[in-house]
Amino acid sequence: MASTFSALKFELIGTGEQSGVWGNTTNTNLGTAIQEAITGSADVTFASGTVTLTLTDTNATQTARNLRLNLTGTSGGAQNLIVPAIEKFYLVNNGVADAITVKNSTGTGIAVPIGKAMLVFNDGTNVVDAVTHMSSLTLTTALAVAQGGTGATTAADARTNLGGTTVGKAVFTAATAAAAQQAMDTEVGVDVQAYDADLTALGGLAKTDGNIIVGNGATWVAESGATARTSLGLGSIATQASSAVSITGGSITGITDLAVADGGTGQGSYTNGQLLIGNTTGNTLAKATITAGTGISVTNGSGAITIASTGGGGFANMDVFTSTGTWTNPGSVTKVKVTVVGGGGGGGTGPAGGGGAGGTAIEVVTIPTSPVAVTIGGGGGANATGGTSSFSSYCSATGGAANGSPNQVGGTGGGGSGGQLNIKGQAGNPGIVLNLGGSGGSSFMGGGGKGVPGAGGGPGGAYGGGAGGNGAASGAGGSSGGAGVVIVEY
């Protein structure tokens, strides 16, 4: 009959088996298997995961058979130690950095804290505490508060360790009620009110809604509102609603100025012409007066403010630029009106059309104090386009073109850019084959040059005007367009 194995894997020799060698098996049972079960200790190494211990049919050394399991390695968080589902004691020493729960594969278990050793019992279904009661226990070191003890060997130290305050410890050890009251500063007649007949009278008054406590010269009584008002000498204002108070006589003095948040102004005095201006900082009203400006006078009177103009209004000064230069702010100017006209286009070679007029841009500019560059576009010569005029980068106007192709066609007008009002110059008039040049286009400032029969056309008359085309058939060149202009009003 073959050998069988117990739950702890002791080898049980079958009848008549292992003749001559049964002693070896018995020695292994005694020296290894039984010794591990009674006193053996084995290391169990964790590697950031659950560890499962098993028992196989051999009486050779096996970790799961040992009484003591020493947990080592890296836990990587709380883990489980799965033991075989047999009845067995385990002494588990947790040497890893997290709590380890000792359990069967399906039952409940016991969590062994970090750095602690616990005796548990595997009942084949669950792992439970092996010891739940002791009739007596002697400790070499006092049990810490964190473990449910006091951490002390004397009553005084225990009270301190358990968080007792000076007052609390004095009350705890007081021999009499009076001593306890003294410790809590509640001694009757010293720290708290002793018996008093007036307090008794007050305590016995009816607590009727609306009653008021009033002294009557002998004791305290509870009176209705109407009776109490008479007793206190209050007039009718005491019964008026807060939203409809009527004061029929007298005056109120000596009060602090009513704040804005309460419906007042926060001000108590004013001078002529002062106004109240809202101020978000602190939600207040500030006193201020109107300041006179350029062309404006302010007269502050008693209950009235007179604002009048001291000038004619509009722009009072004008600077005209007929050549490139710089406009400099006199120092107090904040806005200027700028009119920019480009140069007129030149007349064409005869017989030819007239040159186009320069464009115009008109803009009101909020001007900086630094100098502003002014560019004047020249009038285009014969067969040439007029130049562009500009007031820095604020606005500009391109020049008119010379006659078109064929030569009898008049040149196109220039255009304005950047202005609040941008005006395109008039195109030049076409020439007539019968030796009559076309007239130049008119700009915003006036007319262009005339076309003359059989001769060169007239030059651009006004600023930016186009030149007349040459009327001669000989191919002579036309006249020059009118130069541009920049006008600054302030």
Coordinates of C-alpha atoms in Angstrom, one line a residue:
M1 CA 0.0 0.0 0.0
A2 CA 1.5 3.4 -1.1
S3 CA 2.2 6.2 1.3
T4 CA -0.3 9.0 2.0
F5 CA 0.2 12.5 3.4
S6 CA -1.4 14.4 6.2
A7 CA -2.7 18.1 6.0
L8 CA 0.8 19.3 7.0
K9 CA 2.3 16.8 4.5
F10 CA 3.8 14.4 6.9
E11 CA 4.4 11.2 5.0
L12 CA 2.3 8.3 6.3
I13 CA 3.9 5.0 5.3
G14 CA 1.6 2.3 4.0
T15 CA 1.5 -1.1 5.8
G16 CA 4.4 -3.2 4.7
E17 CA 5.9 -0.4 2.7
Q18 CA 9.5 1.0 2.6
S19 CA 11.1 -2.1 4.0
G20 CA 14.6 -1.3 5.1
V21 CA 14.2 2.5 4.4
W22 CA 11.2 3.4 6.5
G23 CA 13.6 5.0 9.0
N24 CA 14.7 7.6 6.5
T25 CA 11.1 8.7 5.9
T26 CA 10.4 8.7 9.6
N27 CA 13.5 10.8 10.3
T28 CA 12.5 13.4 7.7
N29 CA 9.0 13.5 9.1
L30 CA 10.4 14.2 12.6
G31 CA 13.5 16.3 11.7
T32 CA 12.0 18.4 9.0
A33 CA 8.2 18.3 8.6
I34 CA 7.2 18.2 12.3
Q35 CA 10.0 20.6 13.4
E36 CA 8.9 23.2 10.8
A37 CA 5.3 22.9 12.0
I38 CA 6.2 23.3 15.7
T39 CA 9.2 25.8 15.7
G40 CA 10.1 26.5 12.1
S41 CA 10.6 30.0 10.6
A42 CA 10.7 30.8 6.9
D43 CA 11.1 34.0 4.9
V44 CA 8.3 35.1 2.5
T45 CA 9.5 37.6 -0.1
F46 CA 7.1 40.1 -1.6
A47 CA 7.6 41.8 -5.0
S48 CA 4.8 44.4 -5.2
G49 CA 2.0 41.8 -5.5
T50 CA 0.1 39.0 -3.8
V51 CA 2.1 36.0 -2.5
T52 CA 0.4 32.5 -2.5
L53 CA 1.8 29.7 -0.4
T54 CA 1.0 26.0 -1.2
L55 CA 1.7 22.5 0.3
T56 CA 2.5 19.6 -1.9
D57 CA 2.7 15.8 -1.1
T58 CA 6.2 15.7 0.3
N59 CA 7.7 15.8 3.7
A60 CA 10.6 17.8 2.4
T61 CA 10.9 21.4 3.7
Q62 CA 8.0 23.7 2.6
T63 CA 7.5 27.4 3.5
A64 CA 3.7 27.0 4.2
R65 CA 4.4 24.3 6.8
N66 CA 6.5 26.7 9.1
L67 CA 5.0 28.1 12.3
R68 CA 6.6 31.5 11.8
L69 CA 6.4 33.4 8.5
N70 CA 8.9 36.4 8.2
L71 CA 7.6 38.8 5.5
T72 CA 10.3 40.6 3.6
G73 CA 10.9 42.3 0.2
T74 CA 8.9 45.2 -1.5
S75 CA 5.2 45.3 -0.9
G76 CA 4.3 48.1 -3.3
G77 CA 1.1 48.8 -1.3
A78 CA -1.2 46.7 0.9
Q79 CA -1.1 43.0 -0.3
N80 CA -2.5 39.6 0.5
L81 CA -0.6 36.5 1.7
I82 CA -2.7 33.5 0.6
V83 CA -2.1 30.3 2.8
P84 CA -3.4 26.8 2.3
A85 CA -6.9 26.1 3.5
I86 CA -6.0 23.8 6.4
E87 CA -6.2 24.2 10.2
K88 CA -2.9 25.7 11.4
F89 CA -1.4 28.4 13.6
Y90 CA 0.9 31.0 12.0
L91 CA 3.1 33.6 13.7
V92 CA 3.4 36.3 11.1
N93 CA 6.1 39.0 11.4
N94 CA 5.5 41.9 8.9
G95 CA 8.8 43.3 7.9
V96 CA 7.6 45.1 4.7
A97 CA 6.4 48.7 4.3
D98 CA 2.6 48.0 4.1
A99 CA 0.0 46.1 5.9
I100 CA -0.3 42.4 4.7
T101 CA -3.6 40.5 5.0
V102 CA -3.2 36.8 5.8
K103 CA -6.1 34.8 4.4
N104 CA -7.2 31.7 2.4
S105 CA -8.0 32.0 -1.2
T106 CA -11.8 32.5 -0.6
G107 CA -12.3 33.4 3.1
T108 CA -11.7 36.4 5.3
G109 CA -8.3 37.3 6.8
I110 CA -6.4 39.3 9.4
A111 CA -4.3 42.4 8.4
V112 CA -0.9 42.4 10.1
P113 CA 0.3 46.1 10.5
I114 CA 3.7 47.3 9.4
G115 CA 6.5 46.2 11.7
K116 CA 4.2 44.1 13.9
A117 CA 4.0 40.3 14.6
M118 CA 0.6 38.6 15.1
L119 CA -0.4 35.0 16.1
V120 CA -3.3 34.0 13.8
F121 CA -5.2 30.7 13.3
N122 CA -6.2 29.3 9.9
D123 CA -9.5 27.3 10.5
G124 CA -9.5 26.0 7.0
T125 CA -12.1 28.6 5.9
N126 CA -11.0 31.9 7.4
V127 CA -7.9 33.3 9.1
V128 CA -8.8 34.7 12.5
D129 CA -7.1 36.1 15.7
A130 CA -5.6 33.1 17.6
V131 CA -6.0 34.8 21.0
T132 CA -9.0 37.0 21.9
H133 CA -8.8 36.9 25.7
M134 CA -6.2 36.9 28.5
S135 CA -6.9 36.6 32.2
S136 CA -3.9 38.7 33.1
L137 CA -1.1 40.6 31.3
T138 CA 2.1 42.1 32.5
L139 CA 3.9 44.6 30.3
T140 CA 7.5 45.7 30.7
T141 CA 6.7 49.1 29.0
A142 CA 3.4 50.9 29.5
L143 CA 0.9 50.5 26.6
A144 CA 0.9 53.6 24.4
V145 CA -2.2 55.8 24.0
A146 CA -2.2 55.0 20.3
Q147 CA -2.6 51.3 21.3
G148 CA -5.5 52.0 23.7
G149 CA -3.4 52.4 26.8
T150 CA -2.3 55.5 28.8
G151 CA 1.5 55.3 28.2
A152 CA 2.0 55.9 31.9
T153 CA 2.6 53.9 35.1
T154 CA 1.1 56.5 37.4
A155 CA -2.4 58.1 37.6
A156 CA -0.9 61.7 37.3
D157 CA 1.1 60.8 34.2
A158 CA -1.9 59.0 32.7
R159 CA -4.1 62.1 33.1
T160 CA -1.5 64.2 31.3
N161 CA -0.9 61.7 28.5
L162 CA -4.7 61.4 27.9
G163 CA -4.8 65.2 27.2
G164 CA -5.9 66.4 30.6
T165 CA -5.7 70.2 31.1
T166 CA -4.8 72.0 34.3
V167 CA -8.5 72.6 35.0
G168 CA -9.6 69.2 33.8
K169 CA -7.1 67.4 36.0
A170 CA -8.0 69.5 39.0
V171 CA -11.7 68.8 38.6
F172 CA -11.0 65.1 38.2
T173 CA -9.0 64.9 41.4
A174 CA -11.3 67.3 43.4
A175 CA -12.5 65.8 46.7
T176 CA -15.6 68.0 47.0
A177 CA -18.1 69.8 44.8
A178 CA -16.8 73.1 46.1
A179 CA -13.2 72.2 45.1
A180 CA -14.4 71.2 41.7
Q181 CA -16.3 74.6 41.3
Q182 CA -13.2 76.5 42.4
A183 CA -11.1 74.6 39.8
M184 CA -13.6 75.6 37.1
D185 CA -14.0 79.2 38.4
T186 CA -17.7 78.6 39.0
E187 CA -17.7 79.0 42.8
V188 CA -21.1 80.2 43.9
G189 CA -21.0 83.7 45.3
V190 CA -17.5 84.2 43.9
D191 CA -17.5 83.3 40.2
V192 CA -21.2 82.9 39.6
Q193 CA -24.3 84.7 40.9
A194 CA -25.6 83.5 44.2
Y195 CA -29.3 83.4 45.0
D196 CA -31.0 86.7 44.5
A197 CA -34.7 87.7 45.1
D198 CA -34.7 90.0 42.1
L199 CA -33.5 87.2 39.8
T200 CA -36.2 84.9 41.3
A201 CA -38.8 87.6 40.5
L202 CA -37.6 88.0 37.0
G203 CA -37.6 84.3 36.4
G204 CA -41.2 84.1 37.6
L205 CA -42.6 86.6 35.1
A206 CA -45.0 85.5 32.5
K207 CA -43.3 85.1 29.1
T208 CA -46.2 86.6 27.1
D209 CA -45.2 87.6 23.6
G210 CA -44.7 91.4 23.5
N211 CA -44.3 91.9 27.2
I212 CA -41.6 94.3 28.5
I213 CA -39.9 94.0 32.0
V214 CA -40.3 97.2 33.9
G215 CA -39.5 98.0 37.5
N216 CA -42.5 99.4 39.6
G217 CA -40.5 100.6 42.6
A218 CA -40.9 97.4 44.6
T219 CA -40.2 94.6 42.3
W220 CA -40.2 93.7 38.6
V221 CA -43.3 93.3 36.5
A222 CA -44.1 92.3 32.9
E223 CA -46.2 94.9 31.0
S224 CA -47.7 95.0 27.6
G225 CA -46.1 97.3 25.0
A226 CA -48.7 100.0 25.4
T227 CA -48.5 100.0 29.2
A228 CA -44.7 99.9 29.2
R229 CA -44.5 102.9 26.8
T230 CA -46.6 104.9 29.2
S231 CA -44.5 103.8 32.1
L232 CA -41.3 104.8 30.2
G233 CA -42.8 108.1 29.1
L234 CA -42.5 107.4 25.3
G235 CA -44.5 109.4 22.8
S236 CA -46.2 108.4 19.6
I237 CA -43.0 108.1 17.5
A238 CA -42.3 104.8 19.3
T239 CA -45.2 103.2 17.5
Q240 CA -44.5 104.6 13.9
A241 CA -43.4 102.2 11.2
S242 CA -39.8 102.5 10.1
S243 CA -40.9 103.2 6.5
A244 CA -43.2 106.0 7.5
V245 CA -41.8 108.1 10.4
S246 CA -43.3 111.5 10.9
I247 CA -41.5 114.1 13.0
T248 CA -43.8 117.2 13.6
G249 CA -41.5 119.3 15.7
G250 CA -38.0 119.9 17.1
S251 CA -34.7 119.3 15.3
I252 CA -31.9 116.6 15.0
T253 CA -28.4 117.8 15.6
G254 CA -25.0 116.4 16.4
I255 CA -25.3 113.3 14.1
T256 CA -22.6 111.9 11.8
D257 CA -23.1 112.6 8.1
L258 CA -25.3 109.9 6.7
A259 CA -23.3 107.5 4.6
V260 CA -24.0 106.7 0.9
A261 CA -24.8 103.1 1.8
D262 CA -27.5 104.4 4.1
G263 CA -29.1 106.7 1.5
G264 CA -27.1 109.8 2.4
T265 CA -24.2 111.7 0.8
G266 CA -21.5 111.4 3.4
Q267 CA -21.0 115.2 3.2
G268 CA -21.9 117.9 5.6
S269 CA -20.8 121.2 3.9
Y270 CA -20.3 122.6 0.4
T271 CA -18.9 125.6 -1.4
N272 CA -20.5 127.3 -4.4
G273 CA -20.4 125.2 -7.6
Q274 CA -19.4 121.9 -5.9
L275 CA -20.9 118.8 -7.4
L276 CA -21.1 115.2 -5.9
I277 CA -19.3 112.7 -8.1
G278 CA -19.6 108.9 -7.6
N279 CA -16.4 107.1 -6.5
T280 CA -16.3 103.3 -6.8
T281 CA -13.5 103.1 -4.2
G282 CA -15.4 102.8 -0.9
N283 CA -18.7 103.4 -2.7
T284 CA -18.6 107.1 -1.7
L285 CA -19.5 110.5 -3.2
A286 CA -16.7 113.0 -3.6
K287 CA -17.0 116.8 -3.9
A288 CA -15.7 118.3 -7.2
T289 CA -16.0 121.5 -9.3
I290 CA -16.1 121.9 -13.0
T291 CA -12.7 123.2 -14.4
A292 CA -12.7 125.7 -17.2
G293 CA -11.0 124.7 -20.5
T294 CA -9.8 126.4 -23.6
G295 CA -12.5 128.7 -24.9
I296 CA -14.7 127.8 -21.9
S297 CA -15.3 129.8 -18.7
V298 CA -17.0 128.4 -15.6
T299 CA -18.7 130.7 -13.0
N300 CA -19.7 129.0 -9.7
G301 CA -22.6 130.8 -8.0
S302 CA -24.9 130.1 -5.1
G303 CA -27.0 127.2 -6.3
A304 CA -26.0 127.8 -10.0
I305 CA -23.1 127.1 -12.4
T306 CA -22.7 129.2 -15.5
I307 CA -20.7 127.7 -18.4
A308 CA -19.9 130.1 -21.3
S309 CA -17.8 130.1 -24.4
T310 CA -15.0 132.6 -24.5
G311 CA -14.1 132.1 -28.2
G312 CA -15.8 131.8 -31.5
G313 CA -15.7 128.0 -31.6
G314 CA -14.2 125.7 -34.2
F315 CA -10.5 125.9 -35.3
A316 CA -8.8 129.2 -34.9
N317 CA -5.4 128.6 -36.6
M318 CA -4.3 127.3 -40.0
D319 CA -0.9 126.1 -41.3
V320 CA -0.5 125.6 -45.1
F321 CA 2.3 123.4 -46.4
T322 CA 3.2 123.8 -50.1
S323 CA 6.5 122.0 -49.7
T324 CA 7.6 119.0 -47.6
G325 CA 8.3 119.8 -43.9
T326 CA 7.4 119.2 -40.3
W327 CA 4.3 120.3 -38.3
T328 CA 5.1 121.0 -34.7
N329 CA 2.5 121.1 -32.0
P330 CA 2.5 124.6 -30.3
G331 CA 2.1 122.8 -27.0
S332 CA -1.6 122.9 -26.1
V333 CA -3.2 121.5 -29.3
T334 CA -5.0 118.1 -28.9
K335 CA -6.8 117.8 -32.1
V336 CA -6.2 119.1 -35.7
K337 CA -8.2 119.0 -38.9
V338 CA -6.0 118.0 -41.8
T339 CA -6.7 118.4 -45.5
V340 CA -4.3 116.5 -47.8
V341 CA -4.3 117.0 -51.6
G342 CA -2.1 115.0 -54.0
G343 CA -0.2 116.5 -57.0
G344 CA -2.1 116.8 -60.3
G345 CA -1.1 114.7 -63.3
G346 CA 0.8 116.2 -66.2
G347 CA -0.7 116.9 -69.7
G348 CA 0.0 114.5 -72.5
T349 CA 2.0 114.9 -75.8
G350 CA -0.3 116.4 -78.4
P351 CA -2.8 115.9 -79.4
A352 CA -3.6 114.4 -75.9
G353 CA -6.0 114.3 -73.0
G354 CA -5.6 116.3 -69.8
G355 CA -4.0 115.0 -66.6
G356 CA -6.1 113.7 -63.7
A357 CA -6.5 115.7 -60.5
G358 CA -4.8 114.7 -57.2
G359 CA -7.0 112.9 -54.6
T360 CA -8.0 114.4 -51.2
A361 CA -8.2 113.1 -47.7
I362 CA -9.8 115.0 -44.8
E363 CA -9.3 113.8 -41.2
V364 CA -9.6 115.1 -37.6
V365 CA -6.6 113.8 -35.8
T366 CA -5.9 113.5 -32.1
I367 CA -2.4 114.7 -32.4
P368 CA 0.7 113.8 -30.3
T369 CA 3.1 116.4 -29.0
S370 CA 6.0 115.1 -31.1
P371 CA 6.6 116.7 -34.6
V372 CA 4.6 115.3 -37.5
A373 CA 6.2 114.7 -40.9
V374 CA 4.4 116.5 -43.8
T375 CA 5.0 115.4 -47.4
I376 CA 3.9 117.4 -50.5
G377 CA 3.4 115.6 -53.8
G378 CA 4.7 117.5 -56.7
G379 CA 2.7 118.1 -59.9
G380 CA 3.4 115.6 -62.6
G381 CA 5.4 116.9 -65.6
A382 CA 4.5 116.1 -69.2
N383 CA 3.1 112.6 -69.4
A384 CA 3.9 112.0 -65.7
T385 CA 1.8 111.1 -62.6
G386 CA 1.5 113.6 -59.7
G387 CA 3.2 112.8 -56.4
T388 CA 1.6 111.6 -53.2
S389 CA 1.0 114.0 -50.3
S390 CA 0.7 112.8 -46.7
F391 CA 0.4 113.9 -43.0
S392 CA 2.7 111.3 -41.5
S393 CA 0.8 108.0 -41.3
Y394 CA -2.5 109.5 -40.4
C395 CA -3.8 110.2 -43.9
S396 CA -2.5 110.6 -47.5
A397 CA -3.7 111.4 -51.1
T398 CA -2.2 110.0 -54.3
G399 CA -1.5 112.2 -57.3
G400 CA -3.5 112.2 -60.6
A401 CA -2.3 110.2 -63.5
A402 CA -1.1 111.6 -66.9
N403 CA -3.2 111.1 -70.0
G404 CA -4.1 107.6 -70.8
S405 CA -3.6 105.3 -73.8
P406 CA -4.4 106.3 -76.5
N407 CA -3.1 109.7 -75.8
Q408 CA -6.4 111.4 -76.4
V409 CA -7.8 109.7 -73.2
G410 CA -7.6 111.9 -70.0
G411 CA -5.6 110.6 -67.0
T412 CA -7.5 109.1 -64.0
G413 CA -7.8 111.1 -60.7
G414 CA -5.8 110.2 -57.6
G415 CA -7.5 109.0 -54.3
G416 CA -7.6 109.7 -50.6
S417 CA -6.7 107.2 -47.8
G418 CA -7.0 107.2 -44.0
G419 CA -9.3 110.2 -43.9
Q420 CA -12.8 110.4 -42.5
L421 CA -13.6 111.8 -45.9
N422 CA -11.6 110.5 -48.9
I423 CA -12.3 112.2 -52.2
K424 CA -11.1 111.0 -55.7
G425 CA -9.7 113.6 -58.0
Q426 CA -11.5 114.4 -61.3
A427 CA -10.2 112.6 -64.3
G428 CA -8.6 114.6 -67.2
N429 CA -10.8 115.4 -70.2
P430 CA -10.0 113.6 -73.5
G431 CA -8.2 115.4 -76.3
I432 CA -9.8 116.0 -79.7
V433 CA -8.1 114.8 -82.9
L434 CA -8.5 118.2 -84.5
N435 CA -5.5 119.6 -82.6
L436 CA -7.4 120.4 -79.3
G437 CA -5.9 119.0 -76.1
G438 CA -8.2 117.9 -73.2
S439 CA -8.5 120.0 -70.1
G440 CA -7.0 118.8 -66.8
G441 CA -9.2 117.3 -64.0
S442 CA -10.3 119.5 -61.1
S443 CA -9.1 118.8 -57.6
F444 CA -10.9 119.5 -54.3
M445 CA -9.1 122.9 -54.3
G446 CA -10.2 124.0 -57.8
G447 CA -10.0 123.5 -61.6
G448 CA -7.3 122.0 -63.8
G449 CA -5.4 123.5 -66.8
K450 CA -7.2 124.2 -70.0
G451 CA -6.7 122.5 -73.3
V452 CA -5.5 125.0 -76.0
P453 CA -6.1 124.5 -79.7
G454 CA -2.9 123.8 -81.6
A455 CA -0.6 124.5 -78.6
G456 CA 0.5 123.2 -75.3
G457 CA -2.2 123.0 -72.6
G458 CA -2.3 125.1 -69.5
P459 CA -0.7 124.0 -66.3
G460 CA -2.8 122.7 -63.4
G461 CA -4.4 125.9 -61.9
A462 CA -5.4 125.0 -58.3
Y463 CA -3.5 122.8 -55.8
G464 CA -3.6 119.2 -57.2
G465 CA -5.2 120.3 -60.5
G466 CA -4.4 118.2 -63.6
A467 CA -2.6 119.9 -66.5
G468 CA -4.2 120.5 -69.9
G469 CA -3.1 118.2 -72.8
N470 CA -1.0 119.6 -75.7
G471 CA -3.3 120.3 -78.7
A472 CA -0.5 120.5 -81.3
A473 CA -0.1 117.6 -83.7
S474 CA 3.6 118.0 -83.7
G475 CA 4.0 115.8 -80.6
A476 CA 5.0 118.5 -78.2
G477 CA 4.8 117.7 -74.5
G478 CA 1.9 118.9 -72.2
S479 CA 2.2 121.2 -69.2
S480 CA 2.8 120.2 -65.5
G481 CA 0.0 119.5 -63.0
G482 CA -0.6 121.6 -59.9
A483 CA 1.5 120.6 -56.8
G484 CA -0.2 119.1 -53.8
V485 CA -0.9 120.8 -50.5
V486 CA -1.4 120.0 -46.8
I487 CA -3.6 122.3 -44.6
V488 CA -3.5 121.9 -40.8
E489 CA -6.3 123.7 -38.8
Y490 CA -6.3 123.9 -35.0

